[in-house]
Coordinates of C-alpha atoms in Angstrom, one line a residue:
M1 CA -1.0 10.7 -3.4
A2 CA -0.6 13.9 -2.6
S3 CA 1.1 15.3 -5.5
R4 CA -1.2 13.9 -7.5
F5 CA -4.4 15.2 -6.4
A6 CA -3.0 18.6 -4.3
S7 CA -4.9 21.2 -7.4
W8 CA -8.6 21.2 -8.1
D9 CA -8.1 20.3 -11.5
S10 CA -6.1 17.3 -11.2
Y11 CA -9.2 15.5 -9.5
F12 CA -10.3 15.7 -13.1
W13 CA -9.8 14.5 -16.5
E14 CA -8.6 17.6 -17.9
T15 CA -8.7 21.5 -16.8
G16 CA -11.2 22.9 -17.0
G17 CA -13.2 19.3 -17.3
S18 CA -16.8 17.9 -15.0
V19 CA -15.6 14.5 -14.3
L20 CA -13.8 13.1 -11.7
R21 CA -10.5 10.5 -12.3
N22 CA -12.2 7.1 -12.0
L23 CA -11.0 4.0 -11.9
Y24 CA -13.4 3.0 -14.1
G25 CA -12.2 5.6 -17.2
E26 CA -15.2 6.7 -17.5
R27 CA -15.3 10.1 -19.2
D28 CA -19.5 9.7 -19.4
G29 CA -20.4 12.1 -16.1
A30 CA -24.4 10.0 -16.3
A31 CA -22.7 7.2 -16.6
L32 CA -19.6 6.9 -14.2
A33 CA -22.5 8.7 -11.7
Q34 CA -25.5 5.4 -12.4
R35 CA -22.1 3.3 -11.8
E36 CA -20.8 4.6 -9.0
Y37 CA -24.4 4.9 -7.1
S38 CA -24.3 1.5 -8.3
E39 CA -20.9 0.4 -7.0
T40 CA -22.0 2.7 -3.8
T41 CA -25.2 1.2 -3.1
K42 CA -23.3 -2.5 -3.2
Q43 CA -20.6 -2.2 -0.6
Q44 CA -23.0 0.3 1.7
V45 CA -24.9 -3.2 1.8
K46 CA -22.0 -5.5 2.6
I47 CA -20.8 -2.8 5.3
E48 CA -24.6 -2.4 7.3
L49 CA -24.9 -6.7 6.9
G50 CA -21.3 -7.0 8.8
L51 CA -19.9 -8.4 5.7
T52 CA -17.3 -6.1 5.7
P53 CA -16.2 -4.8 9.2
I54 CA -15.6 -1.8 9.8
P55 CA -13.3 -1.5 13.5
R56 CA -15.7 0.8 15.7
T57 CA -13.5 2.8 16.5
Y58 CA -15.5 6.8 16.6
D59 CA -12.0 8.8 15.5
A60 CA -11.0 10.0 11.5
E61 CA -9.3 6.4 11.5
H62 CA -13.2 5.0 11.8
M63 CA -14.3 7.9 9.1
R64 CA -11.6 7.2 6.1
A65 CA -11.9 3.4 6.4
I66 CA -16.1 3.6 5.4
H67 CA -15.3 6.2 2.7
R68 CA -12.5 3.4 1.2
Q69 CA -14.5 0.6 1.6
L70 CA -17.3 2.5 0.1
F71 CA -15.4 4.4 -3.3
G72 CA -12.2 2.7 -3.5
N73 CA -13.2 0.9 -6.6
V74 CA -14.1 3.8 -8.1
Y75 CA -11.3 6.9 -6.9
E76 CA -8.3 6.4 -6.2
W77 CA -8.0 8.8 -4.0
A78 CA -10.7 6.6 -1.6
G79 CA -10.2 7.7 2.5
E80 CA -7.9 9.7 1.2
Y81 CA -8.0 14.0 2.8
R82 CA -9.0 16.6 0.4
M83 CA -6.1 18.7 -0.5
V84 CA -8.6 21.5 -1.8
G85 CA -11.1 23.7 -0.7
I86 CA -14.8 22.9 -1.2
R87 CA -18.8 24.6 -0.9
K88 CA -21.5 23.7 -2.1
N89 CA -24.7 26.2 -2.7
L90 CA -23.9 28.9 0.6
S91 CA -21.7 26.1 2.4
E92 CA -18.2 26.7 2.7
F93 CA -17.0 24.0 4.1
A94 CA -13.3 23.4 6.3
Q95 CA -10.0 24.5 4.6
P96 CA -8.1 21.0 4.2
G97 CA -5.6 22.1 6.9
D98 CA -8.6 22.4 9.5
V99 CA -9.9 18.7 9.1
P100 CA -8.4 17.1 11.8
R101 CA -9.2 19.0 14.2
Y102 CA -12.5 18.7 13.2
L103 CA -12.6 15.2 13.0
S104 CA -11.1 14.5 16.1
D105 CA -13.4 16.9 18.1
A106 CA -17.1 15.1 16.8
G107 CA -14.8 11.6 17.6
R108 CA -14.3 13.1 21.0
I109 CA -17.4 14.5 21.0
V110 CA -18.9 10.4 20.3
R111 CA -16.8 8.6 22.9
G112 CA -17.0 10.8 25.8
A113 CA -21.3 11.1 25.1
Q114 CA -23.1 8.5 27.9
W115 CA -24.9 7.1 24.7
S116 CA -26.6 3.8 26.4
T117 CA -28.3 6.0 28.7
M118 CA -29.7 8.4 26.8
N119 CA -33.2 9.0 26.4
R120 CA -34.3 10.4 22.6
D121 CA -33.7 14.0 22.8
Q122 CA -30.7 13.6 24.5
F123 CA -29.5 11.4 21.7
A124 CA -31.1 13.8 19.2
A125 CA -29.0 16.5 19.9
T126 CA -25.7 14.6 20.7
A127 CA -25.9 13.3 17.3
A128 CA -26.5 16.6 16.0
E129 CA -23.2 18.3 17.1
V130 CA -21.1 15.4 16.0
F131 CA -22.3 15.3 12.7
A132 CA -22.2 18.7 12.6
Y133 CA -18.9 18.7 13.3
V134 CA -17.9 15.6 10.6
N135 CA -20.3 17.8 7.7
Q136 CA -18.1 21.3 8.4
A137 CA -15.4 18.7 7.5
H138 CA -16.4 17.2 5.0
P139 CA -13.1 15.8 4.7
F140 CA -13.2 14.1 1.2
R141 CA -13.5 15.2 -2.6
E142 CA -16.5 13.3 -2.5
G143 CA -18.8 10.9 -0.8
N144 CA -19.2 13.3 2.4
G145 CA -22.9 13.0 3.1
R146 CA -23.0 8.7 1.8
M147 CA -19.6 8.3 4.1
G148 CA -21.3 10.7 6.6
K149 CA -24.8 9.3 7.2
L150 CA -23.5 5.6 7.7
F151 CA -21.1 6.4 10.0
M152 CA -24.2 8.3 13.0
Q153 CA -25.4 4.8 12.4
Q154 CA -22.7 3.3 13.4
V155 CA -21.7 5.8 16.3
S156 CA -26.4 5.1 17.0
E157 CA -25.3 1.7 17.5
L158 CA -24.1 2.9 20.8
S159 CA -27.3 3.0 22.0
S160 CA -31.0 2.4 22.2
Y161 CA -32.0 4.3 18.8
R162 CA -30.8 4.1 15.5
I163 CA -30.9 7.2 12.5
D164 CA -34.3 6.2 9.8
Y165 CA -32.8 8.5 6.3
N166 CA -35.9 7.0 4.9
P167 CA -38.3 10.7 4.2
A168 CA -41.8 8.2 4.7
V169 CA -41.1 7.1 9.1
S170 CA -39.3 10.9 9.2
G171 CA -40.6 13.4 7.0
V172 CA -37.7 14.8 6.8
T173 CA -37.1 15.0 2.7
P174 CA -33.7 15.7 1.1
E175 CA -34.0 19.5 0.8
I176 CA -34.2 19.7 3.9
W177 CA -32.2 17.5 5.3
N178 CA -29.5 20.2 3.2
Q179 CA -30.8 22.6 4.7
V180 CA -30.8 22.4 7.9
S181 CA -27.2 21.4 7.2
M182 CA -26.3 24.4 5.2
L183 CA -27.7 26.1 8.2
S184 CA -25.6 23.5 10.8
G185 CA -22.3 25.4 9.6
P186 CA -20.1 28.2 11.7
D187 CA -20.3 31.7 11.4
R188 CA -18.7 34.0 10.2
G189 CA -15.0 34.2 11.5
R190 CA -16.0 31.1 13.7
Y191 CA -14.5 27.6 14.2
E192 CA -18.3 26.1 16.1
P193 CA -20.9 24.5 14.0
Q194 CA -24.0 25.1 15.1
S195 CA -26.3 21.8 15.2
A196 CA -29.2 23.8 16.9
S197 CA -30.3 23.1 13.5
L198 CA -29.7 19.4 13.0
V199 CA -31.8 18.3 16.3
P200 CA -35.0 18.9 15.3
V201 CA -34.3 16.5 12.2
F202 CA -32.1 13.5 13.8
R203 CA -35.8 13.7 16.8
A204 CA -37.8 13.2 13.5
M205 CA -35.2 10.0 12.4
T206 CA -34.8 9.2 15.4
V207 CA -36.5 5.4 16.6
E208 CA -36.2 2.0 18.7
R209 CA -34.0 -0.3 18.3
P210 CA -36.0 -3.6 17.6
P211 CA -34.3 -6.6 18.4
A212 CA -30.9 -7.8 16.7
P213 CA -32.0 -10.5 14.4
Q214 CA -30.4 -14.0 15.5
A215 CA -27.3 -13.7 12.8
S216 CA -27.9 -18.0 12.3
A217 CA -31.4 -18.0 11.9
P218 CA -32.8 -18.9 8.2
G219 CA -33.1 -15.7 6.2
A220 CA -31.6 -13.6 8.8
S221 CA -30.2 -11.6 6.4
T222 CA -32.9 -11.8 4.0
A223 CA -34.8 -9.6 6.8
L224 CA -31.8 -7.2 6.9
W225 CA -32.0 -6.1 3.5
R226 CA -35.6 -6.2 3.1
D227 CA -35.3 -3.2 6.5
R228 CA -32.4 -1.4 4.8
S229 CA -34.1 1.8 3.6
P230 CA -32.1 2.7 0.0
Y231 CA -32.1 6.6 2.1
R232 CA -30.6 4.7 5.7
A233 CA -26.5 5.8 4.3
S234 CA -27.3 8.0 0.7
F235 CA -29.4 10.4 1.2
P236 CA -29.3 13.1 -0.7
R237 CA -28.7 10.1 -3.7
P238 CA -25.7 11.0 -6.0
A239 CA -25.7 13.8 -8.9
T240 CA -28.1 15.5 -7.2
A241 CA -26.0 18.8 -6.6
A242 CA -22.8 20.0 -7.6
T243 CA -20.0 21.5 -5.5
K244 CA -17.7 24.5 -6.2
P245 CA -14.3 25.1 -5.4
G246 CA -14.3 27.0 -1.8
T247 CA -12.3 30.6 -1.4
S248 CA -12.1 31.4 1.8
A249 CA -9.2 31.2 4.0
G250 CA -11.2 30.7 7.3
P251 CA -14.6 28.6 8.2
T252 CA -17.9 30.1 7.5
N253 CA -20.7 28.6 6.2
R254 CA -22.5 32.3 4.8
A255 CA -20.1 32.3 1.7
T256 CA -21.7 35.0 -1.6
Q257 CA -21.5 32.4 -5.2
T258 CA -18.6 34.2 -7.1
P259 CA -20.0 34.4 -10.8
G260 CA -18.2 32.3 -13.3
R261 CA -17.0 28.9 -11.0
R262 CA -18.3 26.4 -12.4
P263 CA -19.5 22.5 -11.0
D264 CA -18.0 20.0 -11.4
V265 CA -20.3 16.1 -10.9
G266 CA -19.5 16.1 -7.3
R267 CA -22.0 14.2 -5.3
D268 CA -22.4 13.8 -1.8

C-alpha cells in the first residue's frame, strides 16, 4: 500500500490524469462521483442506524474505521493515511508526517472533555476545537469532510446535543461551512488550528438530542431514516470542489494559488 500510493500521480489512473483509481474500474469522473456518492450515502445510513457498528474510541483508529466503512468499496486506500500533501482553495492541510499528531490531539480533547455536563455554548466551543484539528489533519486522500462530520456526530453522542448539518435548520450553508473551515487552519508557521471561526457555526448547528426511539418499537428504523438529513455527514456533497497537491513543508492555511496546478476530482 505504502509504495503503491506514495506520489500524487499514483492515486490516478494515469500520470497527469484527473480521475482517482477506484475499485469500480471507472475512468469517467462524473460517473465515479455519482457511484461514490451513492455508495457512501448507503454506508453512512448503515452506520447511523447502527447496522455497521463503529467502536467509539474517539481516536485516530475511530476515524479510520469510519472512512474505511464509507469508502471501502470505492477506493483501495480507504482508511489509510494519505502520503501526499494536499490543499483546497487557500487551505494548506497538514503534511503527511503531521497527520497522526493532529488526530492524536483531537482525540485527547474529546476524551478529556466533560461532555455530559456542557451547556450549548460549551458544547459548540469544544466541538469546534475538536473539528479544527480533524479538519487540519485531512488524513485521507479523499472523503475527509464526510468522515469528519460523521465522527463529530458520534462525538456528540457523549452529550445531550446533536449536530444538525441541514442548512434549513441551522442556516449554515455549504459556502459558510467551507469559509469558516478554511479560516480555522493555523497561521503560517504555527501548528495550532484557530477554531474561533467555527464556534458560531457549531452553535447554530447544535440542537437538543431527542430521546432515542426504542429499537424494538414498530417503525423505529423507519423513523430514524426519515429523521436523517442528507446533510448530516455528506455536507458539502461530492464533486463540489477540487483538491490540489500541497506545497509547503509546514502547516499554513494562507497558501497562495500557484498557476499551472491541475485540479483532480477530489471531493470532501
